[in-house]
Amino acid sequence: MARFRLLLLPGDGIGPEVMAETARVIAWFADRRGIDFDIAEDLVGGAAYDVHGTPLADATMAAAQAADAVLLGAVGGPKYDRLDFSVKPERGLLRLRKEMDLYANLRPAQCFAALADFSSLKRELVAGLDLVIVRELTSGIYFGEPRGIRTEGNQRVGINTQRYTEAEIARVARSAFGLARQRNNRVCSMEKANVMESGILWREVVQEVHDRDFPDVALSHMYADAGAMQLVRAPKQFDVIVTDNLFGDLLSDEAAMLTGSLGMLPSASLGAPSASGRPRALYEPVHGSAPDIAGQGKANPCACILSFAMALRYSFDLGDEADRLEAAVEAALDAGVRTPDLMQSAGGAPATTAGMGDAILAALEDGR
Ligand code: IPM
Ligand code: MG
């Protein structure tokens, strides 16, 4: 069997704690399922800044380029709020995304049966929810030029530019259509073609890619503001949503909260195939570094562990092993194991980060 090179970047805040549990899960798959991982670990974000004066050292960037998959915990924290923009922890993450050219960001919003009452929406609206947002991640207003703050006359002007090429739109559209074929075969594309030229182009190119290469997939288009509204009105109408970088940032936070449990949601950022034929890939939990609870054993490791499940599926082509891991997480929840973020009222003792890891490992053993 092939050897999989995995780079772990625990990062800041609760990142190291959730990564430690994920590392135990990875070790289980190596021992019990005979999967050959070559694991390296390095610094990112504030943790890297503290040591190297930069949120991502060049050597770490090179290691990420050479890895089959990168698994990242979280970056950022109040300690770094006053740093110059160019060395903020988030810049480390943005550099990884940009230089690895990870243009397709898959953000699933899945509602686990045991957690359906956590949503701020009614149970019947979210029970069984299973959608994926495919967010364009390497272009758009996050990276467009010109950008900056400059002085015009007697006042300052803040400038960012929304810019998309046809090729950038087409490749992320292809990712979304390909993913839909493995799911329920529906894609809804979101932009603001009513006010933005980049939105008009987005809509045209998504339609062209569809008509040429994916006519079997059901495609619809929505303005992003209407999409935001439909996401809370009737979220189960969606299967795959494809959208740009900024709308995707907003809509994916909204979709995550539909499930009521941010601590459960993984993500994958995929690029073009590398020399090995595998796509360049970075996996990370959607939750941030949660500095307020860092170091206290309160963090929920499920999102990071489920991010590793996505790596099994999308980088290593081990869909069965991914299913096995996802089932183990579900079994731990069904057994009532709850980190504090998954407890609605005081009642029963919450599980620690390691306690949740124990429960998932026990479920893996049971299911073997
Ligand atoms: C996300 C985050 C990032 C983004 C930040 C941390 C740069 O909000 O991954 O959604 O805006 O993309
Ligand atoms: Mg965000």
XYZ file of C-alpha atoms and ligand atoms in Angstrom:
381
model
C 0.000 0.000 0.000
C 1.123 3.546 -0.725
C 2.671 5.671 1.972
C 0.775 8.844 2.820
C 2.759 11.904 3.837
C 0.751 13.865 6.363
C 1.822 17.238 7.766
C 0.175 18.242 11.064
C 0.012 21.970 11.866
C -1.710 22.274 15.282
C -1.393 26.091 15.404
C -2.867 28.227 18.183
C -5.528 28.245 20.880
C -7.389 24.949 21.041
C -5.591 23.765 17.873
C -2.941 21.714 19.733
C -5.565 20.041 21.971
C -7.874 18.949 19.172
C -4.882 17.895 17.076
C -3.568 15.703 19.904
C -6.825 13.692 19.847
C -6.723 13.534 16.075
C -3.150 12.197 16.255
C -4.422 9.349 18.462
C -7.072 8.566 15.858
C -4.472 8.617 13.075
C -2.318 6.225 15.130
C -5.320 3.908 15.458
C -5.743 3.750 11.677
C -2.018 3.059 11.289
C -2.007 0.255 13.913
C -5.373 -1.355 13.361
C -6.042 -0.717 9.686
C -2.479 -0.980 8.452
C -2.441 2.405 6.743
C 1.093 3.635 6.232
C 1.359 7.282 7.302
C 4.541 9.305 7.275
C 3.728 12.016 9.823
C 5.539 15.320 10.357
C 4.505 18.202 12.595
C 5.313 21.911 12.342
C 4.285 25.399 13.448
C 1.750 27.778 11.940
C 0.090 31.033 12.986
C 0.989 32.714 16.244
C 2.946 29.662 17.354
C 5.179 30.078 14.300
C 5.419 33.842 14.800
C 6.656 33.338 18.364
C 9.537 31.196 17.128
C 10.295 32.513 13.625
C 8.806 36.014 13.545
C 6.534 34.934 10.705
C 3.220 33.009 10.791
C 4.539 30.507 8.247
C 8.242 29.768 7.800
C 9.466 29.035 4.275
C 10.549 25.554 5.363
C 7.016 24.843 6.601
C 5.594 26.103 3.314
C 7.920 23.724 1.452
C 6.911 20.814 3.709
C 3.242 21.583 3.012
C 3.891 21.571 -0.747
C 5.579 18.179 -0.460
C 2.912 16.583 1.763
C 0.035 14.493 0.416
C -2.242 16.251 2.884
C -1.927 18.992 5.493
C -4.072 18.874 8.631
C -4.361 22.226 10.414
C -5.822 22.945 13.879
C -6.520 26.671 14.182
C -4.700 30.000 14.029
C -4.977 33.293 15.888
C -5.541 34.711 19.327
C -5.755 38.000 21.247
C -2.024 37.946 21.908
C -1.484 38.666 18.212
C -4.216 41.269 17.671
C -1.806 44.175 17.557
C 0.637 42.651 15.113
C 1.112 44.220 11.734
C -1.334 42.809 9.162
C 1.518 41.190 7.224
C 2.520 38.889 10.106
C -0.862 38.174 11.682
C -1.507 34.457 12.326
C -4.271 34.425 9.662
C -1.683 35.363 7.038
C -0.044 31.974 7.557
C -3.278 30.259 6.619
C -3.878 32.559 3.651
C -0.333 31.864 2.395
C -0.935 28.109 2.547
C -4.194 28.464 0.636
C -2.698 30.759 -2.007
C 0.658 29.053 -2.610
C -0.817 25.540 -2.607
C -3.482 26.959 -4.949
C -6.290 25.393 -2.901
C -9.117 26.838 -4.908
C -11.997 24.578 -3.843
C -12.996 24.817 -0.200
C -15.523 22.140 0.794
C -17.494 23.056 3.901
C -20.110 20.461 4.792
C -23.001 21.386 7.064
C -24.345 18.138 8.358
C -26.788 17.806 11.225
C -26.164 14.763 13.419
C -29.414 13.197 14.634
C -28.266 13.307 18.268
C -27.689 17.062 17.975
C -30.725 18.278 16.008
C -32.064 20.179 19.015
C -28.945 22.342 19.116
C -29.919 24.349 16.109
C -31.581 27.715 16.598
C -33.978 26.524 13.880
C -36.797 24.065 14.466
C -35.747 20.414 14.590
C -37.806 19.478 11.499
C -36.019 22.119 9.403
C -32.542 20.769 10.206
C -32.836 17.079 11.174
C -31.020 15.128 8.475
C -29.553 18.274 6.901
C -26.595 17.418 4.670
C -25.260 20.098 2.362
C -21.815 21.187 1.213
C -20.701 24.685 0.374
C -17.936 24.803 -2.221
C -16.263 28.148 -1.647
C -13.729 29.569 -4.127
C -10.682 30.130 -1.947
C -7.772 31.652 -3.834
C -9.158 34.649 -5.671
C -11.913 37.241 -5.540
C -11.868 40.170 -3.156
C -9.493 38.434 -0.732
C -6.626 38.730 -3.182
C -7.687 41.157 -5.945
C -5.575 44.205 -6.851
C -5.614 47.140 -6.385
C -5.994 46.966 -2.650
C -4.907 49.107 0.248
C -5.636 52.291 2.140
C -4.502 55.456 0.397
C -5.058 59.150 0.768
C -7.160 61.016 -1.763
C -7.328 64.750 -1.127
C -7.924 65.197 2.564
C -9.272 61.748 3.379
C -8.232 58.123 3.326
C -9.866 55.570 1.032
C -9.996 51.815 1.677
C -9.847 49.714 -1.487
C -10.351 46.032 -2.289
C -11.063 44.537 -5.665
C -13.357 41.687 -6.639
C -11.770 39.982 -9.630
C -12.399 36.589 -11.220
C -11.044 35.093 -14.423
C -13.082 32.627 -16.452
C -10.554 29.892 -15.640
C -10.867 30.534 -11.902
C -14.642 30.275 -12.066
C -14.607 27.225 -14.329
C -12.289 25.133 -12.158
C -14.250 25.630 -8.945
C -17.487 25.001 -10.845
C -16.039 21.679 -12.015
C -15.207 20.752 -8.427
C -18.770 21.481 -7.364
C -20.346 19.507 -10.216
C -18.008 16.564 -9.624
C -18.881 16.547 -5.937
C -22.607 16.761 -6.687
C -22.333 13.631 -8.817
C -21.089 11.746 -5.748
C -24.015 13.135 -3.712
C -27.536 14.136 -4.736
C -26.614 15.615 -8.106
C -27.779 19.184 -7.468
C -25.755 22.411 -7.561
C -26.972 25.899 -6.667
C -24.583 28.687 -7.722
C -24.712 31.971 -5.776
C -23.459 35.450 -6.762
C -24.800 38.992 -7.116
C -25.240 39.147 -10.876
C -27.839 41.860 -10.310
C -25.207 44.364 -9.135
C -21.730 42.972 -9.924
C -20.094 42.321 -13.318
C -18.005 39.597 -11.691
C -21.320 38.013 -10.721
C -22.590 38.143 -14.306
C -19.428 36.404 -15.512
C -19.654 33.888 -12.654
C -23.194 32.922 -13.651
C -22.335 32.623 -17.354
C -19.235 30.499 -16.831
C -20.898 28.153 -14.309
C -23.728 27.637 -16.818
C -21.270 26.996 -19.688
C -19.284 24.415 -17.705
C -22.547 22.752 -16.785
C -23.942 22.642 -20.319
C -20.681 21.380 -21.789
C -19.506 18.815 -19.242
C -22.134 18.202 -16.543
C -25.594 18.358 -18.187
C -26.762 15.477 -15.948
C -26.402 17.624 -12.795
C -29.370 19.827 -11.846
C -28.110 23.443 -11.777
C -29.855 26.484 -10.334
C -28.672 30.067 -9.731
C -29.525 32.352 -6.842
C -28.505 35.825 -5.752
C -26.350 35.393 -2.672
C -28.602 37.490 -0.424
C -31.621 35.383 -1.394
C -29.460 32.311 -0.831
C -28.661 33.493 2.700
C -32.395 33.832 3.295
C -33.225 30.417 1.811
C -30.523 28.813 3.972
C -32.488 29.676 7.097
C -35.932 29.297 5.525
C -35.537 25.795 4.064
C -31.927 24.589 4.209
C -32.713 21.033 3.126
C -33.471 22.263 -0.442
C -29.670 22.452 -1.011
C -27.198 19.732 -1.920
C -24.061 21.526 -3.192
C -23.764 25.327 -3.158
C -20.931 26.890 -5.180
C -19.979 30.503 -4.563
C -17.108 32.990 -4.461
C -14.572 33.599 -1.715
C -16.340 36.331 0.267
C -19.918 35.091 -0.118
C -18.629 31.626 0.722
C -17.010 32.936 3.905
C -20.340 34.377 5.067
C -22.662 31.647 3.820
C -20.511 28.873 5.299
C -20.645 30.446 8.761
C -24.400 30.712 8.402
C -24.695 27.106 7.226
C -22.444 25.918 10.044
C -24.668 27.504 12.630
C -27.743 25.812 11.152
C -26.384 22.636 12.669
C -26.000 24.368 16.029
C -22.649 22.770 16.666
C -19.691 24.529 15.131
C -17.446 22.151 17.049
C -18.538 19.323 14.744
C -17.757 20.760 11.328
C -14.727 19.808 9.227
C -13.528 21.310 5.962
C -11.298 20.423 3.045
C -9.438 22.794 0.737
C -8.424 21.124 -2.502
C -6.236 22.221 -5.382
C -5.037 20.809 -8.649
C -3.481 17.324 -8.682
C 0.201 17.288 -7.710
C 2.874 15.011 -9.188
C 1.491 12.083 -7.159
C -1.874 12.501 -8.882
C -3.498 13.428 -5.574
C -4.939 16.925 -5.249
C -2.995 19.317 -3.067
C -5.046 19.401 0.083
C -5.429 21.086 3.433
C -7.971 19.920 6.002
C -9.087 22.004 8.980
C -11.951 22.305 11.435
C -14.288 25.220 10.724
C -14.166 26.455 14.338
C -11.425 28.915 15.162
C -8.774 28.929 17.858
C -11.276 29.678 20.689
C -8.657 31.312 22.927
C -11.191 31.705 25.750
C -11.243 27.949 26.386
C -7.728 27.031 25.218
C -5.677 24.760 27.438
C -8.580 23.678 29.640
C -9.579 20.369 28.057
C -12.960 21.826 27.072
C -12.520 21.855 23.307
C -14.502 19.481 21.105
C -12.034 17.497 18.941
C -14.733 16.134 16.582
C -14.321 18.754 13.842
C -10.580 18.110 13.615
C -11.108 14.329 13.707
C -13.782 14.620 10.992
C -11.350 16.736 8.966
C -9.000 13.751 9.049
C -11.931 11.625 7.820
C -12.222 14.000 4.851
C -8.490 13.487 4.218
C -9.050 9.715 4.152
C -11.823 10.222 1.606
C -10.496 12.979 -0.681
C -6.702 12.612 -0.468
C -6.170 8.921 0.194
C -9.164 7.470 -1.622
C -10.125 5.495 1.475
C -13.843 6.254 1.524
C -14.600 3.098 3.529
C -12.173 4.128 6.255
C -13.685 7.631 6.277
C -17.140 6.058 6.708
C -15.762 3.981 9.577
C -14.430 7.077 11.349
C -17.581 9.121 10.794
C -19.668 6.251 12.165
C -17.446 6.122 15.267
C -17.964 9.852 15.907
C -21.708 9.381 15.500
C -21.620 6.390 17.871
C -19.850 8.463 20.542
C -22.545 11.128 20.234
C -25.346 8.563 20.274
C -23.840 7.157 23.476
C -24.331 10.603 25.029
C -20.695 11.674 25.199
C -20.699 15.485 25.139
C -18.029 18.149 25.332
C -19.340 21.388 26.934
C -20.260 22.953 23.568
C -22.667 20.032 23.012
C -24.518 20.395 26.319
C -27.705 22.411 26.342
C -28.345 22.585 30.044
C -26.395 21.726 33.141
C -26.979 18.031 33.650
C -24.414 15.282 33.596
C -20.705 15.912 33.610
C -19.266 17.091 30.312
C -16.579 15.050 28.606
C -13.107 16.519 28.287
C -11.322 16.832 24.973
C -9.445 13.613 25.733
C -12.667 11.974 26.980
C -14.280 12.556 23.596
C -11.135 11.139 21.965
C -11.403 8.058 24.216
C -15.059 7.551 23.251
C -14.304 7.764 19.533
C -11.373 5.339 19.858
C -13.586 2.940 21.828
C -16.240 3.144 19.098
C -13.572 2.437 16.468
C -12.488 -0.662 18.425
C -16.113 -1.802 18.769
C -16.754 -1.388 15.090
C -13.682 -3.239 13.945
C -12.466 31.190 7.376
C -11.932 32.336 8.162
C -10.793 32.943 7.398
C -11.357 33.568 6.135
C -9.927 33.939 8.173
C -9.396 33.339 9.454
C -8.802 34.484 7.329
O -12.953 33.228 8.456
O -11.686 30.265 7.076
O -13.655 31.201 7.050
O -11.877 34.700 6.153
O -11.297 32.897 5.109
Mg -14.888 32.571 7.866
